[in-house]
Tab-separated table of C-alpha atoms in Angstrom:
chain	number	residue	atom	x	y	z
A	172	UNK	CA	-13.773	-32.123	-35.074
A	173	UNK	CA	-17.284	-30.705	-34.378
A	174	UNK	CA	-16.452	-30.753	-30.697
A	175	UNK	CA	-13.214	-28.981	-31.135
A	176	UNK	CA	-14.837	-26.262	-33.316
A	177	UNK	CA	-17.498	-25.682	-30.738
A	178	UNK	CA	-14.761	-25.333	-28.008
A	179	UNK	CA	-12.911	-22.881	-30.130
A	180	UNK	CA	-16.007	-20.947	-30.937
A	181	UNK	CA	-17.071	-21.005	-27.213
A	182	UNK	CA	-13.543	-19.670	-26.251
A	183	UNK	CA	-13.669	-16.993	-28.953
A	184	UNK	CA	-17.123	-15.948	-27.654
A	185	UNK	CA	-15.967	-15.702	-24.061
A	186	UNK	CA	-12.829	-13.817	-25.243
A	187	UNK	CA	-14.952	-11.165	-27.050
A	188	UNK	CA	-17.764	-10.826	-24.507
A	189	UNK	CA	-15.917	-11.185	-21.190
A	190	UNK	CA	-12.503	-10.002	-21.982
A	191	UNK	CA	-12.968	-6.236	-22.971
A	192	UNK	CA	-15.890	-5.933	-20.409
A	193	UNK	CA	-13.593	-6.845	-17.541
A	194	UNK	CA	-10.651	-4.833	-18.907
A	195	UNK	CA	-12.989	-1.747	-19.386
A	196	UNK	CA	-14.369	-2.124	-15.880
A	197	UNK	CA	-10.790	-2.446	-14.548
A	198	UNK	CA	-9.597	0.569	-16.484
A	199	UNK	CA	-12.569	2.449	-15.066
A	200	UNK	CA	-11.578	1.589	-11.451
A	201	UNK	CA	-7.913	2.672	-12.044
A	202	UNK	CA	-9.222	6.022	-13.328
A	203	UNK	CA	-11.543	6.257	-10.234
A	204	UNK	CA	-8.630	5.749	-7.746
A	205	UNK	CA	-6.437	8.260	-9.687
A	206	UNK	CA	-9.467	10.650	-9.538
A	207	UNK	CA	-9.889	10.144	-5.825
A	208	UNK	CA	-6.036	10.525	-5.289
A	209	UNK	CA	-6.157	14.025	-7.252
A	210	UNK	CA	-9.467	15.099	-5.548
A	211	UNK	CA	-7.931	14.412	-2.179
A	212	UNK	CA	-4.951	16.633	-3.041
A	213	UNK	CA	-7.176	19.372	-4.161
A	214	UNK	CA	-8.937	19.736	-0.695
A	215	UNK	CA	-5.639	18.885	1.126
A	216	UNK	CA	-3.903	21.741	-0.783
A	217	UNK	CA	-6.796	24.070	0.016
A	218	UNK	CA	-6.416	23.062	3.745
A	219	UNK	CA	-10.095	22.024	4.045
A	220	UNK	CA	-10.023	19.805	7.177
A	221	UNK	CA	-13.428	18.275	6.882
A	222	UNK	CA	-13.255	17.437	3.205
A	223	UNK	CA	-9.712	16.053	3.693
A	224	UNK	CA	-10.877	13.858	6.493
A	225	UNK	CA	-13.755	12.590	4.278
A	226	UNK	CA	-11.293	10.797	2.116
A	227	UNK	CA	-10.187	8.503	4.748
A	228	UNK	CA	-11.889	5.267	5.700
A	229	UNK	CA	-13.158	5.090	9.303
A	230	UNK	CA	-10.242	2.839	10.243
A	231	UNK	CA	-7.897	4.691	8.011
A	232	UNK	CA	-4.328	5.487	9.118
A	233	UNK	CA	-1.786	8.080	8.313
A	234	UNK	CA	1.875	7.112	8.790
A	235	UNK	CA	3.493	10.701	9.332
A	236	UNK	CA	7.371	11.026	9.624
A	237	UNK	CA	8.567	11.819	13.116
A	238	UNK	CA	5.087	11.048	14.707
A	239	UNK	CA	3.355	7.927	15.896
A	240	UNK	CA	0.901	6.261	13.602
A	241	UNK	CA	-2.520	8.188	13.559
A	242	UNK	CA	-5.634	5.948	13.269
A	243	UNK	CA	-9.332	7.015	13.344
A	244	UNK	CA	-10.946	10.222	12.998
A	245	UNK	CA	-9.593	12.271	15.993
A	246	UNK	CA	-6.013	11.301	15.528
A	247	UNK	CA	-6.296	11.854	11.760
A	248	UNK	CA	-7.875	15.216	12.273
A	249	UNK	CA	-4.912	16.403	14.468
A	250	UNK	CA	-2.342	14.901	11.967
A	251	UNK	CA	-3.911	16.626	9.023
A	252	UNK	CA	-4.133	19.885	11.109
A	253	UNK	CA	-0.483	19.658	11.786
A	254	UNK	CA	0.367	19.205	8.122
A	255	UNK	CA	-1.835	22.403	7.267
A	256	UNK	CA	-0.008	24.434	9.975
A	257	UNK	CA	3.391	23.192	8.727
A	258	UNK	CA	2.965	24.436	5.098
A	259	UNK	CA	1.093	23.924	1.769
A	260	UNK	CA	1.293	20.448	0.191
A	261	UNK	CA	0.915	19.497	-3.438
A	262	UNK	CA	1.299	16.032	-4.745
A	263	UNK	CA	1.013	14.299	-8.048
A	264	UNK	CA	0.316	10.550	-8.613
A	265	UNK	CA	2.412	8.661	-11.109
A	266	UNK	CA	1.411	5.070	-10.413
A	267	UNK	CA	-1.982	3.462	-9.612
A	268	UNK	CA	-2.984	-0.233	-9.339
A	269	UNK	CA	-6.176	-1.849	-8.579
A	270	UNK	CA	-6.761	-5.551	-7.591
A	271	UNK	CA	-8.889	-7.513	-10.205
A	272	UNK	CA	-11.690	-7.653	-7.611
A	273	UNK	CA	-11.838	-4.023	-7.472
A	274	UNK	CA	-11.790	-3.728	-3.620
A	275	UNK	CA	-8.180	-2.731	-2.924
A	276	UNK	CA	-5.792	-0.379	-4.721
A	277	UNK	CA	-2.743	1.798	-4.315
A	278	UNK	CA	-1.435	5.026	-5.557
A	279	UNK	CA	2.137	6.452	-5.444
A	280	UNK	CA	3.788	9.608	-6.630
A	281	UNK	CA	5.850	12.706	-5.652
A	282	UNK	CA	5.036	15.714	-3.473
A	283	UNK	CA	6.260	19.219	-2.953
A	284	UNK	CA	5.657	20.923	0.428
A	285	UNK	CA	6.227	24.680	0.739
A	286	UNK	CA	6.989	24.811	4.531
A	287	UNK	CA	6.609	27.847	6.727
A	288	UNK	CA	9.879	28.361	8.448
A	289	UNK	CA	9.806	29.707	11.918
A	290	UNK	CA	11.893	32.675	10.864
A	291	UNK	CA	9.267	33.565	8.382
A	292	UNK	CA	11.179	32.327	5.388
A	293	UNK	CA	9.861	29.473	3.365
A	294	UNK	CA	11.567	26.245	2.664
A	295	UNK	CA	10.810	23.555	0.115
A	296	UNK	CA	10.537	19.902	0.910
A	297	UNK	CA	10.282	17.304	-1.977
A	298	UNK	CA	9.464	13.642	-1.523
A	299	UNK	CA	7.340	10.566	-2.430
A	300	UNK	CA	4.239	8.906	-1.118
A	301	UNK	CA	2.371	5.634	-0.911
A	302	UNK	CA	-1.468	5.386	-0.392
A	303	UNK	CA	-3.614	2.236	-0.037
A	304	UNK	CA	-7.254	2.464	-1.000
A	305	UNK	CA	-10.319	0.513	0.029
A	306	UNK	CA	-13.536	0.303	-1.970
A	307	UNK	CA	-16.269	1.286	0.394
A	308	UNK	CA	-19.898	-0.196	0.474
A	309	UNK	CA	-21.140	2.875	-1.340
A	310	UNK	CA	-18.745	2.357	-4.255
A	311	UNK	CA	-16.325	5.227	-3.258
A	312	UNK	CA	-12.602	4.747	-2.739
A	313	UNK	CA	-11.357	5.734	0.696
A	314	UNK	CA	-7.765	5.792	2.155
A	315	UNK	CA	-6.807	2.885	4.428
A	316	UNK	CA	-3.077	3.954	4.538
A	317	UNK	CA	-1.220	7.074	3.704
A	318	UNK	CA	2.429	7.560	4.145
A	319	UNK	CA	5.061	9.992	2.755
A	320	UNK	CA	8.655	10.814	3.278
A	321	UNK	CA	11.298	13.267	2.180
A	322	UNK	CA	13.825	12.723	-0.550
A	323	UNK	CA	16.046	15.508	0.997
A	324	UNK	CA	19.015	14.768	3.268
A	325	UNK	CA	18.043	14.643	6.932
A	326	UNK	CA	18.542	18.214	8.437
M	204	UNK	CA	-44.073	-22.796	-2.825
M	205	UNK	CA	-42.028	-25.594	-4.447
M	206	UNK	CA	-40.029	-22.781	-6.440
M	207	UNK	CA	-39.263	-20.953	-3.210
M	208	UNK	CA	-38.110	-23.981	-1.413
M	209	UNK	CA	-35.869	-24.861	-4.290
M	210	UNK	CA	-34.336	-21.342	-4.319
M	211	UNK	CA	-33.864	-21.541	-0.528
M	212	UNK	CA	-32.278	-24.884	-0.752
M	213	UNK	CA	-30.047	-23.798	-3.683
M	214	UNK	CA	-28.994	-20.656	-1.632
M	215	UNK	CA	-28.193	-22.852	1.417
M	216	UNK	CA	-26.256	-25.067	-0.799
M	217	UNK	CA	-24.293	-22.191	-2.263
M	218	UNK	CA	-23.735	-20.784	1.212
M	219	UNK	CA	-22.400	-24.038	2.420
M	220	UNK	CA	-20.221	-25.028	-0.508
M	221	UNK	CA	-19.006	-21.576	-1.705
M	222	UNK	CA	-18.924	-19.440	1.424
M	223	UNK	CA	-16.509	-21.253	3.672
M	224	UNK	CA	-14.311	-22.275	0.698
M	225	UNK	CA	-13.846	-18.520	-0.398
M	226	UNK	CA	-13.379	-17.486	3.304
M	227	UNK	CA	-10.832	-20.313	3.886
M	228	UNK	CA	-8.970	-19.485	0.687
M	229	UNK	CA	-8.810	-15.867	1.629
M	230	UNK	CA	-7.631	-16.514	5.220
M	231	UNK	CA	-5.051	-18.783	3.638
M	232	UNK	CA	-3.824	-15.670	1.464
M	233	UNK	CA	-3.724	-13.348	4.357
M	234	UNK	CA	-1.602	-15.927	6.277
M	235	UNK	CA	0.664	-16.317	3.144
M	236	UNK	CA	1.194	-12.475	3.111
M	237	UNK	CA	1.995	-12.396	6.738
M	238	UNK	CA	4.337	-15.225	6.243
M	239	UNK	CA	6.061	-13.486	3.411
M	240	UNK	CA	6.471	-10.332	5.494
M	241	UNK	CA	7.935	-12.251	8.378
M	242	UNK	CA	10.269	-14.257	6.056
M	243	UNK	CA	11.498	-11.083	4.518
M	244	UNK	CA	12.259	-9.574	7.776
M	245	UNK	CA	14.235	-12.549	8.743
M	246	UNK	CA	16.608	-12.424	5.797
M	247	UNK	CA	16.800	-8.544	6.094
M	248	UNK	CA	17.703	-8.921	9.751
M	249	UNK	CA	20.333	-11.423	8.836
M	250	UNK	CA	21.568	-8.843	6.154
M	251	UNK	CA	21.321	-11.406	3.285
M	252	UNK	CA	21.298	-9.081	0.239
M	253	UNK	CA	20.476	-11.714	-2.275
M	254	UNK	CA	17.676	-13.129	-0.352
M	255	UNK	CA	16.344	-9.784	0.683
M	256	UNK	CA	16.236	-8.634	-2.955
M	257	UNK	CA	14.455	-11.870	-3.964
M	258	UNK	CA	11.389	-10.692	-1.950
M	259	UNK	CA	10.834	-7.706	-4.247
M	260	UNK	CA	8.993	-7.709	-7.626
M	261	UNK	CA	11.156	-6.907	-10.715
M	262	UNK	CA	9.408	-3.528	-10.790
M	263	UNK	CA	9.441	-3.118	-7.081
M	264	UNK	CA	10.164	0.155	-5.301
M	265	UNK	CA	11.548	1.035	-1.878
M	266	UNK	CA	10.584	4.572	-0.735
M	267	UNK	CA	13.352	5.276	1.799
M	268	UNK	CA	13.411	8.430	3.827
M	269	UNK	CA	15.888	11.146	2.910
M	270	UNK	CA	16.633	9.348	-0.360
M	271	UNK	CA	14.983	9.309	-3.846
M	272	UNK	CA	12.670	6.500	-4.678
M	273	UNK	CA	14.500	3.189	-5.626
M	274	UNK	CA	12.982	1.124	-8.341
M	275	UNK	CA	14.431	-2.020	-10.049
M	276	UNK	CA	17.128	-4.444	-9.001
M	277	UNK	CA	20.241	-2.255	-9.101
M	278	UNK	CA	18.597	0.684	-7.161
M	279	UNK	CA	16.988	-1.633	-4.642
M	280	UNK	CA	20.379	-3.531	-4.065
M	281	UNK	CA	22.001	-0.180	-3.154
M	282	UNK	CA	19.102	0.911	-0.924
M	283	UNK	CA	19.115	-2.413	0.888
M	284	UNK	CA	23.005	-2.408	1.310
M	285	UNK	CA	22.659	1.222	2.829
M	286	UNK	CA	20.114	0.008	5.229
M	287	UNK	CA	22.409	-3.005	6.142
M	288	UNK	CA	25.333	-0.645	6.678
M	289	UNK	CA	23.394	1.777	8.843
M	290	UNK	CA	22.335	-0.883	11.414
M	291	UNK	CA	20.225	-3.995	12.188
M	292	UNK	CA	16.581	-3.854	11.410
M	293	UNK	CA	13.792	-5.799	13.004
M	294	UNK	CA	10.042	-5.395	12.116
M	295	UNK	CA	6.854	-6.911	13.087
M	296	UNK	CA	3.621	-6.828	11.084
M	297	UNK	CA	0.361	-5.967	12.936
M	298	UNK	CA	-2.124	-5.470	9.969
M	299	UNK	CA	-2.530	-7.454	6.688
M	300	UNK	CA	-5.201	-7.225	4.081
M	301	UNK	CA	-5.670	-9.026	0.823
M	302	UNK	CA	-8.069	-8.220	-2.031
M	303	UNK	CA	-10.906	-10.618	-2.713
M	304	UNK	CA	-9.155	-11.559	-5.999
M	305	UNK	CA	-6.029	-12.505	-4.104
M	306	UNK	CA	-3.669	-10.516	-6.448
M	307	UNK	CA	-2.930	-7.477	-4.337
M	308	UNK	CA	-2.208	-7.104	-0.542
M	309	UNK	CA	-0.685	-4.867	2.074
M	310	UNK	CA	1.006	-5.263	5.429
M	311	UNK	CA	1.700	-2.699	8.036
M	312	UNK	CA	3.457	-2.760	11.451
M	313	UNK	CA	6.314	-1.433	13.512
M	314	UNK	CA	10.123	-1.496	13.299
M	315	UNK	CA	13.173	-1.162	15.539
M	316	UNK	CA	16.316	-0.202	13.998
M	317	UNK	CA	19.682	-0.544	16.142
M	318	UNK	CA	21.832	2.045	14.349
M	319	UNK	CA	25.532	2.194	14.244
M	320	UNK	CA	26.636	5.722	15.435
M	321	UNK	CA	29.717	7.164	13.832
M	322	UNK	CA	31.118	7.575	17.337
M	323	UNK	CA	30.802	3.745	17.932
M	324	UNK	CA	27.794	4.034	20.129
M	325	UNK	CA	24.492	2.496	19.171
M	326	UNK	CA	21.203	4.532	18.827
M	327	UNK	CA	17.806	3.036	18.463
M	328	UNK	CA	15.255	4.197	15.998
M	329	UNK	CA	11.542	3.118	16.179
M	330	UNK	CA	8.924	3.696	13.550
M	331	UNK	CA	6.251	2.098	11.274
M	332	UNK	CA	6.022	0.688	7.722
M	333	UNK	CA	3.669	-0.036	4.919
M	334	UNK	CA	4.254	-2.614	2.196
M	335	UNK	CA	2.160	-3.302	-0.949
M	336	UNK	CA	2.377	-6.991	-2.131
M	337	UNK	CA	1.665	-8.369	-5.605
M	338	UNK	CA	0.821	-12.008	-6.285
M	339	UNK	CA	3.287	-13.297	-8.988
M	340	UNK	CA	2.655	-15.733	-11.729
M	341	UNK	CA	4.204	-18.500	-9.695
M	342	UNK	CA	1.873	-17.936	-6.748
M	343	UNK	CA	4.497	-16.146	-4.544
M	344	UNK	CA	3.859	-12.742	-2.959
M	345	UNK	CA	6.471	-10.149	-3.925
M	346	UNK	CA	6.924	-6.555	-2.707
M	347	UNK	CA	5.687	-3.863	-5.186
M	348	UNK	CA	6.242	-0.948	-2.631
M	349	UNK	CA	7.932	-0.661	0.721
M	350	UNK	CA	8.092	2.358	2.867
M	351	UNK	CA	9.012	3.059	6.493
M	352	UNK	CA	9.572	6.224	8.563
M	353	UNK	CA	10.549	7.094	12.178
M	354	UNK	CA	8.179	7.839	15.110
M	355	UNK	CA	10.916	9.902	16.813
M	356	UNK	CA	11.225	13.598	16.544
M	357	UNK	CA	13.571	14.825	13.675
M	358	UNK	CA	17.132	15.262	14.971
């Protein structure tokens, strides 16, 4: 009986001390990834190439529609510059998940892209995206993979 | 001196007992995700709708080009059936990563899609994909997000 009570008390103690601490730390990481996603959108929307590039891991990849995969700084800079030239992009995350170990995460959501038509008119593209994030040695979240595609019928 | 020796020996012991064990377990998880990716391709290629659906998490999503996001069994079944009707898909993973905690992972690679043209001819689409995997309660890896897009210029 004494033994069982001790076990119950020990479990209760672990539940109180470790449970919320892990959950709080985890919630904080989910918020950090959501914040990184929103901060990346802000500099991408403002067409700041250097700052947009800085959100990607050194081995990060962008998987752009109708274009081969872009991996590494030079290819990513070209891919981002093409996006900037094509129009103005806004996105909004609606899902985020982080591994228990806090080293890998994803975000997903919707985008709206105001495209510069060659005739001078603007067209609006809408679609969805998926981003995989990696926790760097300095504690920041960086993009390992980013991909988006259109909801609209193929033209 | 005795204390330092004990610490060094304790660290060496931990290094031998915990290090390889974690690395081996992690390598095993990476192999399990790669195997799930390849097994999913096999049933998708064979156009087995039930088996293809069974690789997705209950809350899994497919982010298909030129179509709204498909989430949940009914929408996923329709999205997969559309893929099956459009042609025959083959893919090959070339990257896989698993969180240290072994609960979240990604795979990425290339695909080839032999499309049924409306005129009776076949066309070949080539592109890339990104899949986010979640470890289920039963230990299996299931798809949380799947997305692919074409490398070819928009038609």
